[in-house]
Coordinates of C-alpha atoms (C1' of nucleotides) in Angstrom, one line a residue:
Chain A
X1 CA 30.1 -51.2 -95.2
X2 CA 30.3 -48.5 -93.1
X3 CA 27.7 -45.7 -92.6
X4 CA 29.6 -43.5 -95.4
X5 CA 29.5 -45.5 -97.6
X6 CA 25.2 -45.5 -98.1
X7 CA 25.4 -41.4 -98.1
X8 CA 24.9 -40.2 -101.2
X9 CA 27.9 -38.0 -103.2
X10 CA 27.5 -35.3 -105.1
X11 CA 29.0 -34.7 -108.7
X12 CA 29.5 -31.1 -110.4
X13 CA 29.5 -30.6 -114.3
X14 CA 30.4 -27.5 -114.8
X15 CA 30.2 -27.5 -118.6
X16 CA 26.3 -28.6 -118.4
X17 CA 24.8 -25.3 -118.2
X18 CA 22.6 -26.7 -115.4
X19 CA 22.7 -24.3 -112.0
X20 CA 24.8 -26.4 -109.3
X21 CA 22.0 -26.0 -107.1
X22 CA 19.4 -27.5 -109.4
X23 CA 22.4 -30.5 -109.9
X24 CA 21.8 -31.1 -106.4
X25 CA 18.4 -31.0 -106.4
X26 CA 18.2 -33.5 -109.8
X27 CA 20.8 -35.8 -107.8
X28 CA 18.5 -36.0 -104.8
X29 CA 15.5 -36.6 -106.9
X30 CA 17.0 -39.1 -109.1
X31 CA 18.4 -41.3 -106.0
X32 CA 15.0 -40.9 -104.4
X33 CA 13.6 -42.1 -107.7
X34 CA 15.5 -45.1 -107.7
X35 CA 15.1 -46.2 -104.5
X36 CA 18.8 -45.4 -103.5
X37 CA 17.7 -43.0 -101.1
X38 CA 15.2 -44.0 -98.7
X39 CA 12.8 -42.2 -96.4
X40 CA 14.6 -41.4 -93.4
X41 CA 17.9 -41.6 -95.2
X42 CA 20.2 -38.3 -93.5
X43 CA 21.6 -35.5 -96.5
X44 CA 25.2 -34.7 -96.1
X45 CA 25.1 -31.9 -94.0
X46 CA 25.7 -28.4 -95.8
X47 CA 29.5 -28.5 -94.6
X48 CA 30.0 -31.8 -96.0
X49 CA 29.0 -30.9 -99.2
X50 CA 31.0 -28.2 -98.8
X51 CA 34.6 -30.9 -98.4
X52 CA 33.2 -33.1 -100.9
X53 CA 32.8 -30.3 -104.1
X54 CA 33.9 -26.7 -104.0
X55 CA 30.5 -25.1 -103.4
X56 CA 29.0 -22.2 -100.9
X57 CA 27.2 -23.1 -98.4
X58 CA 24.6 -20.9 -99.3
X59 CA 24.0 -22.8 -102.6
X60 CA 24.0 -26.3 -100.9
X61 CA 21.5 -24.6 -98.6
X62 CA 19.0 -23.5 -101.6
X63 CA 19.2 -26.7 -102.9
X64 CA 18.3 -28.3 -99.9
X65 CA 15.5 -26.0 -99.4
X66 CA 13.9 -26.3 -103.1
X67 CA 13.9 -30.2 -101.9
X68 CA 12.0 -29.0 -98.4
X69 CA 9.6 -27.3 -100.4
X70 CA 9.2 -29.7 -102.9
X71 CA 8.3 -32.3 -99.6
X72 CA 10.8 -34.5 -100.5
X73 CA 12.8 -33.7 -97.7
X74 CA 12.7 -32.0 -94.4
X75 CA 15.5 -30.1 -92.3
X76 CA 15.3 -30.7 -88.8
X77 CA 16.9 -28.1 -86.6
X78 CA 20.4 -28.9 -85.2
X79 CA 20.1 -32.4 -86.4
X80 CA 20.7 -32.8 -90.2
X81 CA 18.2 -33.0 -93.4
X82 CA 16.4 -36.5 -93.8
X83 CA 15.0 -37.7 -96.7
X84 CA 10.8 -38.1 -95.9
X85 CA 9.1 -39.1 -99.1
X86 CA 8.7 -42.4 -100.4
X87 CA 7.3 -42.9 -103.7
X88 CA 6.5 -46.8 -104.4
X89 CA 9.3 -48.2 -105.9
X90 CA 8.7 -48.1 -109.6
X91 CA 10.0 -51.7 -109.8
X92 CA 11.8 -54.3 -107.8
X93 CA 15.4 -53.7 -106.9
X94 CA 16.5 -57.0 -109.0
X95 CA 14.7 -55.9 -112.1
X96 CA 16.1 -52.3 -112.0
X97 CA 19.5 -53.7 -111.8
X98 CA 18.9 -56.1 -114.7
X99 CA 17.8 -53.1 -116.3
X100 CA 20.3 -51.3 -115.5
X101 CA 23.3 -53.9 -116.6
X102 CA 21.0 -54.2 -119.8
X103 CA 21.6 -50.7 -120.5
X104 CA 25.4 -50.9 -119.6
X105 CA 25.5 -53.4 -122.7
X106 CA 23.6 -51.4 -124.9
X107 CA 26.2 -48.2 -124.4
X108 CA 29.1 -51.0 -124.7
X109 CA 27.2 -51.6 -127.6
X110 CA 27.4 -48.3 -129.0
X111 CA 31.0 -47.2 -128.2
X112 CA 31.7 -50.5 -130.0
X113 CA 29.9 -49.1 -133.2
X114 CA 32.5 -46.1 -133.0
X115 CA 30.2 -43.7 -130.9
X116 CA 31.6 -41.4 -128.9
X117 CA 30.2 -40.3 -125.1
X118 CA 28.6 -37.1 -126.7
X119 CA 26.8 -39.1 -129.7
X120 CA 25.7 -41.4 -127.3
X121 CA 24.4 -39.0 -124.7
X122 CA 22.4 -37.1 -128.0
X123 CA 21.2 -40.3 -128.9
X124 CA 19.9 -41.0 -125.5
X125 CA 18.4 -37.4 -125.2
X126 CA 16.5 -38.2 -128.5
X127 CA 15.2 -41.3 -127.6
X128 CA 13.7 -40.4 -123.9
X129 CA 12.6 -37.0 -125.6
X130 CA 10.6 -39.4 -127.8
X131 CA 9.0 -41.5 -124.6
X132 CA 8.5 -37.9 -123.4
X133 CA 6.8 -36.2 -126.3
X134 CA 4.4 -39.4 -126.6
X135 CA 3.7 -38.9 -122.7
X136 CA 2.7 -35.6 -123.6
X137 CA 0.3 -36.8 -126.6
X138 CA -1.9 -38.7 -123.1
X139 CA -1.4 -36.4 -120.8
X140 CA -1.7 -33.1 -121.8
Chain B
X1 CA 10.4 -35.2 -148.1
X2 CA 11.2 -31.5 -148.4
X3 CA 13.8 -29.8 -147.1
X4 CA 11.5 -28.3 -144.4
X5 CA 11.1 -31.5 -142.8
X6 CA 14.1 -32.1 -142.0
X7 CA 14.7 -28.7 -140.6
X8 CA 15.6 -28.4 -136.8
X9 CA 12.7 -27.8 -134.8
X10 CA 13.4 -26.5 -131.2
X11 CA 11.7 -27.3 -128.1
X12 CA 12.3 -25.3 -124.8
X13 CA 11.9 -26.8 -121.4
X14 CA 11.3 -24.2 -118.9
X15 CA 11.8 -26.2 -115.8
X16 CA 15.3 -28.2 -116.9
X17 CA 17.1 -25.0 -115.4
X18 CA 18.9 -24.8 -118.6
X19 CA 19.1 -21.4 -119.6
X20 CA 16.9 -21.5 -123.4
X21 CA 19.9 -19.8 -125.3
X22 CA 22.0 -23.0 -123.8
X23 CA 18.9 -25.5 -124.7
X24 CA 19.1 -24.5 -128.6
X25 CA 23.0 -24.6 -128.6
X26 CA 22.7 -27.9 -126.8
X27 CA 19.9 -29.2 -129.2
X28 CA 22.0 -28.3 -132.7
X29 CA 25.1 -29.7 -131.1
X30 CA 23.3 -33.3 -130.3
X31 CA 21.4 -32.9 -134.2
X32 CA 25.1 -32.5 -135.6
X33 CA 26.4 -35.0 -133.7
X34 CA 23.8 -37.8 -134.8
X35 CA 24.7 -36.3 -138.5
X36 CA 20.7 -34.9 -138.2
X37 CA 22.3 -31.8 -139.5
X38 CA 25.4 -32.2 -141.7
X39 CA 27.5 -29.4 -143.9
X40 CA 25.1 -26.6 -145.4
X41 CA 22.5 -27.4 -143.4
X42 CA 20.5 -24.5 -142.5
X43 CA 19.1 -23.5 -139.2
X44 CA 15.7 -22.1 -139.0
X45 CA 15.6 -18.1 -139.2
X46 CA 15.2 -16.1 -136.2
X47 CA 11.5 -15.3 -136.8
X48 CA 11.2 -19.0 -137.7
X49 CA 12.2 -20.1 -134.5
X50 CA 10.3 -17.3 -132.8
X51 CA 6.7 -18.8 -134.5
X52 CA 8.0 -22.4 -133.3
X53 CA 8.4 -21.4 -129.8
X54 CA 8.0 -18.3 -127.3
X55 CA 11.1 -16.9 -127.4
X56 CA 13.1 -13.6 -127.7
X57 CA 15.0 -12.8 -131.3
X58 CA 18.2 -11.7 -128.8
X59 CA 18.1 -14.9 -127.1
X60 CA 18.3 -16.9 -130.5
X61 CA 20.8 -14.9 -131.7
X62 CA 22.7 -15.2 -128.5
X63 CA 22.4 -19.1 -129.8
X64 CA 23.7 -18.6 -133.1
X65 CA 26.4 -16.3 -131.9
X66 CA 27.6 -19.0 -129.4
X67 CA 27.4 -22.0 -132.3
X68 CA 29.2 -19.7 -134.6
X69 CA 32.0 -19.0 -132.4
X70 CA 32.3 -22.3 -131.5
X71 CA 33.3 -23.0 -135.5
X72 CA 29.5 -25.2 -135.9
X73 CA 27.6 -22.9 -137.7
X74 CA 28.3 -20.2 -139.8
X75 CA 26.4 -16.9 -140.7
X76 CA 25.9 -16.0 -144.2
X77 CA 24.6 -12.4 -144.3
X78 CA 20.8 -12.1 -145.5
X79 CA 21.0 -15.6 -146.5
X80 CA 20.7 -17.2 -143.2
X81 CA 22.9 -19.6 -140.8
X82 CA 24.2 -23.1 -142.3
X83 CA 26.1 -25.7 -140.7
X84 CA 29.7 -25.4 -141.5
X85 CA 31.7 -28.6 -139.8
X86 CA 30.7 -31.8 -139.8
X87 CA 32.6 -34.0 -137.5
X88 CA 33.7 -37.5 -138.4
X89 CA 30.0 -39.4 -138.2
X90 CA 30.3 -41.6 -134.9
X91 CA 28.9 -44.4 -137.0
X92 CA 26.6 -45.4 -140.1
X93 CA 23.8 -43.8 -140.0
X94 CA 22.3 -47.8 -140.7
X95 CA 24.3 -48.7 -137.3
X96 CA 22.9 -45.9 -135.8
X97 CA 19.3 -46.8 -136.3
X98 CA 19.8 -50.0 -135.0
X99 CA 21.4 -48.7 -131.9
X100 CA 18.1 -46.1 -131.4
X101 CA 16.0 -49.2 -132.1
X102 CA 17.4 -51.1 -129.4
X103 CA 17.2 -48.4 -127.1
X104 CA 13.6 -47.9 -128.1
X105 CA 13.2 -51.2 -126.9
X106 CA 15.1 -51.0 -123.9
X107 CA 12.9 -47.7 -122.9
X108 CA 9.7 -50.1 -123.4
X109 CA 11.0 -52.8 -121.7
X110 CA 11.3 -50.7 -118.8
X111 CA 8.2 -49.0 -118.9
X112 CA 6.8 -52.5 -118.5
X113 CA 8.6 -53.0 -115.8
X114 CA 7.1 -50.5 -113.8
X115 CA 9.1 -47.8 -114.0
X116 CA 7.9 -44.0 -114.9
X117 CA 9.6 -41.6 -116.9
X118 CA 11.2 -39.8 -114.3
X119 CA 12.8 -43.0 -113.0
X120 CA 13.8 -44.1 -116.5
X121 CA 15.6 -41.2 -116.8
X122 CA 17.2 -41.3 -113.6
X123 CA 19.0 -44.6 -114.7
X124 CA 19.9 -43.4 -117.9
X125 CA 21.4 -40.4 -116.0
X126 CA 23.1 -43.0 -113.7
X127 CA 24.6 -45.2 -116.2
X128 CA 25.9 -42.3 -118.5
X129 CA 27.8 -40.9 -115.5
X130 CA 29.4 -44.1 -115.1
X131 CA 30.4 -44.0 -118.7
X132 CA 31.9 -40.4 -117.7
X133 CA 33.7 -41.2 -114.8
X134 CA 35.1 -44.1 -116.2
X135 CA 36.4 -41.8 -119.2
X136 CA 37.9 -39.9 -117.0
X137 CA 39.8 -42.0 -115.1
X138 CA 41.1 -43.3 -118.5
X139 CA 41.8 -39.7 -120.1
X140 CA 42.5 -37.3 -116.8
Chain C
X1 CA -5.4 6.8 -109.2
X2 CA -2.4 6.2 -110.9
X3 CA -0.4 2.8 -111.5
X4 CA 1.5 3.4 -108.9
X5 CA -1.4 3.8 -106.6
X6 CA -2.3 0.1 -106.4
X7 CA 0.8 -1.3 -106.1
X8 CA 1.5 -3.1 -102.9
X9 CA 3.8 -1.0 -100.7
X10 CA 5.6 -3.4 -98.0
X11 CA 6.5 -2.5 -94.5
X12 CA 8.8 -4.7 -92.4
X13 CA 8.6 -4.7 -88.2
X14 CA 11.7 -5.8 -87.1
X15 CA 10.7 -6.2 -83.7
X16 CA 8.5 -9.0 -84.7
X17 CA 10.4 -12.2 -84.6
X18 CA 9.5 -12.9 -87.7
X19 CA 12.0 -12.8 -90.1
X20 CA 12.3 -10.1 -93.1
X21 CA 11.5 -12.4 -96.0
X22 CA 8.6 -13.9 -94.1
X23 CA 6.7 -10.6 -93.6
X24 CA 7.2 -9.9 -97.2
X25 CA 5.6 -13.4 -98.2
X26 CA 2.9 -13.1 -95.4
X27 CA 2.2 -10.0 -97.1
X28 CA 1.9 -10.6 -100.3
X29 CA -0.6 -14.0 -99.0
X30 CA -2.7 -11.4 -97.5
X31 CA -3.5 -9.2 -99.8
X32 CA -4.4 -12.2 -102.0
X33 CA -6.3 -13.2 -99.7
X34 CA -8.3 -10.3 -99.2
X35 CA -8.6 -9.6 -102.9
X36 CA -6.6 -6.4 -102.8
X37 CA -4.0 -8.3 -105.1
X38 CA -5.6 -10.5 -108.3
X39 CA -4.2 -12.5 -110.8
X40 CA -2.0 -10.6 -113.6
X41 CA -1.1 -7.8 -110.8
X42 CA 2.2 -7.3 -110.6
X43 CA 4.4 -7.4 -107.2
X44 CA 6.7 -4.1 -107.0
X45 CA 10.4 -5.2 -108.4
X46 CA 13.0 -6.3 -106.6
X47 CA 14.9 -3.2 -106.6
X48 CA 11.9 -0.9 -106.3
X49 CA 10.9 -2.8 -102.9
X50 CA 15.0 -2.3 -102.0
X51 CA 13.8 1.7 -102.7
X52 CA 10.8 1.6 -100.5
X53 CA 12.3 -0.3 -97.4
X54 CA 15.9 -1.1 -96.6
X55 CA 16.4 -4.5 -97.5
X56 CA 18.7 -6.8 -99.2
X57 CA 18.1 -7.4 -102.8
X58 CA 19.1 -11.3 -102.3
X59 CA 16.0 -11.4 -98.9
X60 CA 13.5 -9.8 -101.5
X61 CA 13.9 -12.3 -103.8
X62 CA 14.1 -15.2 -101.4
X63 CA 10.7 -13.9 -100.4
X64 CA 9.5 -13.6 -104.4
X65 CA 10.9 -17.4 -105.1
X66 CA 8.9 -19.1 -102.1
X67 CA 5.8 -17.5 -103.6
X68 CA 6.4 -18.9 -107.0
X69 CA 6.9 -22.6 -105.1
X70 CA 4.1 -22.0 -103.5
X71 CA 2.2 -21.3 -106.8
X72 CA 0.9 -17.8 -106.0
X73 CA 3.0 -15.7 -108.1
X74 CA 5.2 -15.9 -111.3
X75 CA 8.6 -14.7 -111.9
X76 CA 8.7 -13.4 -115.6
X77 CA 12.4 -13.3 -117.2
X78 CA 13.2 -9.5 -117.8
X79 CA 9.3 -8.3 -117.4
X80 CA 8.6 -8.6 -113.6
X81 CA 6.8 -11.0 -110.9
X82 CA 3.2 -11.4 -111.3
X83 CA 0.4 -12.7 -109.4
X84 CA -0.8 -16.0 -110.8
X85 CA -3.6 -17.6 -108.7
X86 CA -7.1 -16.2 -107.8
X87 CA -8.4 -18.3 -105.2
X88 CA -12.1 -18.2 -105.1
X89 CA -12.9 -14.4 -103.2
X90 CA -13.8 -15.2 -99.5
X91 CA -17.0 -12.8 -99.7
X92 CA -17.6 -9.8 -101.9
X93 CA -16.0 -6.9 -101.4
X94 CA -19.0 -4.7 -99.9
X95 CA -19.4 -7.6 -97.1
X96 CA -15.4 -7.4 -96.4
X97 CA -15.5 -3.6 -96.1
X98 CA -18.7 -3.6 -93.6
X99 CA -16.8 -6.6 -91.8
X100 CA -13.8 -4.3 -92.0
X101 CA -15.2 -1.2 -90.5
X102 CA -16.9 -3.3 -88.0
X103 CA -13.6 -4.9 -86.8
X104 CA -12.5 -1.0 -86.6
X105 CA -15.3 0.0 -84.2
X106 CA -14.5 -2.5 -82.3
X107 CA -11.0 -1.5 -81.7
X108 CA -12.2 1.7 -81.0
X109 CA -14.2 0.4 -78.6
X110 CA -10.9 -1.6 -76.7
X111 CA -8.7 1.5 -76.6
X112 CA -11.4 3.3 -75.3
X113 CA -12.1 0.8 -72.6
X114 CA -8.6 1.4 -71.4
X115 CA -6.8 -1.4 -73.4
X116 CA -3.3 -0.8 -75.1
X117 CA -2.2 -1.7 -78.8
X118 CA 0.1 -4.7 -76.9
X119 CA -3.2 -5.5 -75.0
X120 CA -5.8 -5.7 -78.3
X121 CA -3.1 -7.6 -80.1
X122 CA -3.0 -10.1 -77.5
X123 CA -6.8 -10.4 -77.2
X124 CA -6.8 -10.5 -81.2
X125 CA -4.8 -13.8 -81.2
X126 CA -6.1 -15.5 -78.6
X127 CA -9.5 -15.2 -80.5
X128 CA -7.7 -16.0 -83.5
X129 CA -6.3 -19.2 -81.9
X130 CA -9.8 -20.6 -80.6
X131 CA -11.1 -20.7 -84.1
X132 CA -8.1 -22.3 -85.1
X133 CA -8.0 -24.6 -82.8
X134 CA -11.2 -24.9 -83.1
X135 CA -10.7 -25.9 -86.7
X136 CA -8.1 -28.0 -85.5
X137 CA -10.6 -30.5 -83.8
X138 CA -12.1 -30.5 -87.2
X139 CA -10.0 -31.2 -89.3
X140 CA -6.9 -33.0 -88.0
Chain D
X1 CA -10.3 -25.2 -60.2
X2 CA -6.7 -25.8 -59.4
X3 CA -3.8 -23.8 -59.5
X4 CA -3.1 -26.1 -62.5
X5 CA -5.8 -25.2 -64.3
X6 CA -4.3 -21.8 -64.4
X7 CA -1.0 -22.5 -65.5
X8 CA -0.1 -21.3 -69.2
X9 CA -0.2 -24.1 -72.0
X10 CA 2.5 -23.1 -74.4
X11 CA 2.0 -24.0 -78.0
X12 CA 4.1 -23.8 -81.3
X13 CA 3.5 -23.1 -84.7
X14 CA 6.3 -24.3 -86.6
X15 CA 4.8 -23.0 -90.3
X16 CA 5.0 -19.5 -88.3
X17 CA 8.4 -18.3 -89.4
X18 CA 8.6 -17.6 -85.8
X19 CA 11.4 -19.3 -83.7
X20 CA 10.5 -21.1 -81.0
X21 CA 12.1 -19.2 -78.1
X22 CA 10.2 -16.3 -79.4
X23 CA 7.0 -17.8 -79.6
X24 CA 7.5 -18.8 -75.9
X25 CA 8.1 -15.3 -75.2
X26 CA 5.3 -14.2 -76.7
X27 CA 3.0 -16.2 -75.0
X28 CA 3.7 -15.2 -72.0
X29 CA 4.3 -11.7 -72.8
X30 CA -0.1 -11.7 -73.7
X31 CA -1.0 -13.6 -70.8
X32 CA 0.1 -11.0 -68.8
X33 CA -0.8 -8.3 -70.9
X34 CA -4.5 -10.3 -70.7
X35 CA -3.8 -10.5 -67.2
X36 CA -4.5 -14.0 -67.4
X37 CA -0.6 -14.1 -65.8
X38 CA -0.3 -12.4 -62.7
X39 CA 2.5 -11.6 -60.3
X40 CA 3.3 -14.8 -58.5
X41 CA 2.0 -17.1 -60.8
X42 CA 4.2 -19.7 -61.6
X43 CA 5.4 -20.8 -65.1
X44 CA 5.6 -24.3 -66.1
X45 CA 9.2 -25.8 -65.3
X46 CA 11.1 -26.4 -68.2
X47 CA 10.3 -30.8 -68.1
X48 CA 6.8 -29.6 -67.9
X49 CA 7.1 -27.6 -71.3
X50 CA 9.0 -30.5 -72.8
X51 CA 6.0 -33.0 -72.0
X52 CA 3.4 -30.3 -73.1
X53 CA 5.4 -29.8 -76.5
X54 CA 8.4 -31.2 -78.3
X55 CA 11.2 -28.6 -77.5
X56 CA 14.5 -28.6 -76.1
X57 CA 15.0 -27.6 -72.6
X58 CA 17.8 -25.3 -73.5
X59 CA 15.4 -23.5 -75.8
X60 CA 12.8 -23.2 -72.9
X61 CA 15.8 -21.8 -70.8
X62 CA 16.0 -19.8 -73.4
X63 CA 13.0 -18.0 -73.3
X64 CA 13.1 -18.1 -69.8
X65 CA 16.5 -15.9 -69.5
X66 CA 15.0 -13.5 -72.4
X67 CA 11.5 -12.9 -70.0
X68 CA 13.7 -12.2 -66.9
X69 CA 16.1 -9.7 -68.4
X70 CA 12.9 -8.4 -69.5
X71 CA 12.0 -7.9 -66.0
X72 CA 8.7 -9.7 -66.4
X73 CA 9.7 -12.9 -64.3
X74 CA 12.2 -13.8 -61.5
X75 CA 14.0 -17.4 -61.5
X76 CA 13.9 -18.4 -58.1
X77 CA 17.1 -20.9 -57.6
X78 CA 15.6 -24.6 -56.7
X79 CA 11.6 -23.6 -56.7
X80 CA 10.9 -22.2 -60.3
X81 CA 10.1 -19.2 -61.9
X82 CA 7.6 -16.8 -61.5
X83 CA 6.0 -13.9 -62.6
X84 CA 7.1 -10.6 -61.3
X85 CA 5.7 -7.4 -62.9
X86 CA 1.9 -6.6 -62.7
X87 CA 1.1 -4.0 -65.5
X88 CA -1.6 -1.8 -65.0
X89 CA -4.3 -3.6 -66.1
X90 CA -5.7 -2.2 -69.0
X91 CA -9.6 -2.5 -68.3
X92 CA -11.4 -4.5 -65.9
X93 CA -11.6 -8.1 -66.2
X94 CA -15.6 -7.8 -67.2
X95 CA -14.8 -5.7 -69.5
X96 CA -12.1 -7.2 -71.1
X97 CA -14.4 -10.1 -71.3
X98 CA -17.1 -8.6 -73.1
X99 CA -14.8 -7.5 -75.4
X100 CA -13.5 -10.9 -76.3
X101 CA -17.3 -12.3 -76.6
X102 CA -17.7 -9.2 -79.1
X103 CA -14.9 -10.1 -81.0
X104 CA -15.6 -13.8 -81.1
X105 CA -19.0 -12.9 -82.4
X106 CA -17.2 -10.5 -85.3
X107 CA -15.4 -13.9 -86.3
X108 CA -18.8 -16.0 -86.3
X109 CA -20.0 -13.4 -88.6
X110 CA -16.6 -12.8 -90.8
X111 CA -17.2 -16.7 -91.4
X112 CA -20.7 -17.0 -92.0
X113 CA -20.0 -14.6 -94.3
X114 CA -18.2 -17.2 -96.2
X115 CA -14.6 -16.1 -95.1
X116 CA -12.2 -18.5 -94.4
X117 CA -9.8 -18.8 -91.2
X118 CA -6.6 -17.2 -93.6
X119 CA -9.1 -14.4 -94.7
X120 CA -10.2 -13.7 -91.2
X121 CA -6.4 -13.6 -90.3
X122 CA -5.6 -11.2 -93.0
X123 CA -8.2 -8.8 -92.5
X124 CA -7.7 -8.5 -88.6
X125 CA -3.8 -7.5 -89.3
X126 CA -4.9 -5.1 -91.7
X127 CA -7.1 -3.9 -88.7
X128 CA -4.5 -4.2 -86.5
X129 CA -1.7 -2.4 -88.7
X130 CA -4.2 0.4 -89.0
X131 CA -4.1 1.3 -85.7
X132 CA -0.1 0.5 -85.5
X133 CA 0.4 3.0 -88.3
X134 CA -1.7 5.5 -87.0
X135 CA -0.3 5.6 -83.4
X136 CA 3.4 6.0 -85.1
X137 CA 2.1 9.2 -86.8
X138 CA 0.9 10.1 -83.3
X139 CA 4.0 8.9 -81.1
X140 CA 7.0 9.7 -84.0
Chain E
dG1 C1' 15.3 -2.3 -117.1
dT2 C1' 13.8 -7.2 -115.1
dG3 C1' 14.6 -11.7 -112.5
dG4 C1' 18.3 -15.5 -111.4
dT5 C1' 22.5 -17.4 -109.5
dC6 C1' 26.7 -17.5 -107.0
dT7 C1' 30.3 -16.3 -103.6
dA8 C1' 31.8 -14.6 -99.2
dG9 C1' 31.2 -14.2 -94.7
dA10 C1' 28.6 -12.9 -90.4
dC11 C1' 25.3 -14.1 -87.0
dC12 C1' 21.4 -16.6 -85.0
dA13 C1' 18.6 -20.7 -83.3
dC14 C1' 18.6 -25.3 -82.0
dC15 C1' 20.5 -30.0 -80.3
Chain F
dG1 C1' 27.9 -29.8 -84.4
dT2 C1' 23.4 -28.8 -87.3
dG3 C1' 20.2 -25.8 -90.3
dG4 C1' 18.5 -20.8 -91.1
dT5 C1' 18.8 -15.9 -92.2
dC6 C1' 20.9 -11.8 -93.7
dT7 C1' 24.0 -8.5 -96.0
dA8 C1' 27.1 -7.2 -99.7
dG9 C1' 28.3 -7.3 -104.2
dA10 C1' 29.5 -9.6 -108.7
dC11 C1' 27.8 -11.6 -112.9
dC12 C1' 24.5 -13.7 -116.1
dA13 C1' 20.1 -14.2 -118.8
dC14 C1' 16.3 -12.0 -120.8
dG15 C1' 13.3 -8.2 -123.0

DNA sequence: GTGGTCTAGACCACC
DNA sequence: GTGGTCTAGACCACG
């Protein structure tokens, strides 16, 4: 494994209706979230996202600033932009990945049933909408 | 049940940094596609939706306009909008249930485990993409 | 006194160090601050503030979207940016305006004592500084 | 007292908006205008600054080369640098000193008053840009 | 009309 | 090399 190979690549979906700078940011967030990115961990720097997707710099750079703002990260001068925050891990890495190959399954699961990727990903939204809308119901 | 309950109901979330007019098309879209809404379905009214949620008429008729164009809906004058296609259902709707139970499940399994929503949906995000990317190395 | 009359009217010193979108932010902090700008005011357009100074379109709203992070102020699709928070006054206005004009004689009294406008700055911050350092001790 | 006990104590603010180099400038830019700098008094040498503050020594130099071609200080090859230029000093050091104990005294009673350190701030460059503007209408 | 996003490219500050 | 700021101008979303 060579130092590449931890830093974290970004993906463009055009067709989402997302902003690419907010994909950035969710990216950033969601690897934070799960632990893949670790305080300390470096950003690609703005001209390496730049090789990796067709982007502008100046949207890269937004991105990384919303995270800065948001104190998830922090851009130091000259140097690169390092991940600062560490939330506690919301579970142990073995038990994410069980959960995770659980998951896998369940999709498997699904295609099996004759779903395609879009009825799965509607089915998905409804169901976390569900955990989300109940989250609401506590905490409103 | 009347035929009001099972009428769409839209929810907007203003910090996805999806555009609203894109959140209704996307919501209809996922309701067709889980055969919610089938063939002479009707969408709510403009005015309906605007008492359901804080929104302008022109950006619900941008919706409509989009859903029409894209062959899912169709406009009946001073009758209202109805679903027109209905795609081949992924699955039975019995199957389907299932499926959304066991996901239910899942969801509660990993709340248990620790893990908030945001991280839940992180791995969700995570393991859909891999669906994706696999697709696409299958069908370039 | 017409609308017009209370709307904040920004001025930029480029000689300052301080960089264009900074000024406009620190400005708009101030007169929060101060009171002279309250919650449900609303900040001069984008292209109305390109009108009263020259500026980019693209720096003013840089300036309007770090204020919204920071919670102060409220972009509003189509309608405008508005000021959101009302932190608690720091005295009432009749105290400000005596401390005000007594801040003014003061100054009077400098230049008339010989001191320059680079001179009274310079005396200004260092007296500035103490308290915040000062504070610092406090509160590390 | 020492000649140490003289020498200028840089400090940064990095929440200023104001780059570094600059805020080195400035700093020595109102010690002299304070004449609390005078001409032969030696700034700090460059490791100095870097033990006083966390800066790179090519940004001291900086500053340095900006002061010079300013006129204000002289590089002397192998010894340091120095101040060069005495203003006219704008009141007498008695004076001046009154002043600041006046103005120090305003800020005890701008906080007593209940204001806090940002208030204080914002009302003293309102003061401040008062008598900016109304020298430019003076001096076009 | 309003704010919001993106691209293109220049220039600066810092290491 | 890194991040940071600014200008210029196009285009979108919303009211």
């Amino acid at each position: 494994m060579s130092d590449k190979s931890a830093m974290i690549h970004f993906r463009l979906n055009p067709r989402s209706g997302v902003p690419p700078y907010r994909q950035l940011v969710d990216q950033v967030r969601q690897m934070v979230s799960l632990g893949l990115l670790r305080a300390g961990d470096q950003l690609p720097s703005v001209r390496e996202v730049m090789r990796q997707i067709t982007i502008n710099p100046n949207t890269v750079h937004r991105a990384y600033r919303d995270l800065e703002a948001e104190g998830l990260v922090e851009g130091r001068q000259g140097r690169g932009t390092f991940v600062v925050e560490v939330r506690t891990p919301p579970t142990t890495p073995k038990r994410q990945a069980e959960l995770h190959k659980d998951l896998g399954a369940w999709i498997e699961k699904a295609r099996l049933a004759g779903m395609n990727d879009e009825a799965i990903m509607a089915l998905v939204t409804l169901a976390v909408q569900e955990i989300t809308v109940a989250k609401e119901k506590v905490t409103p």
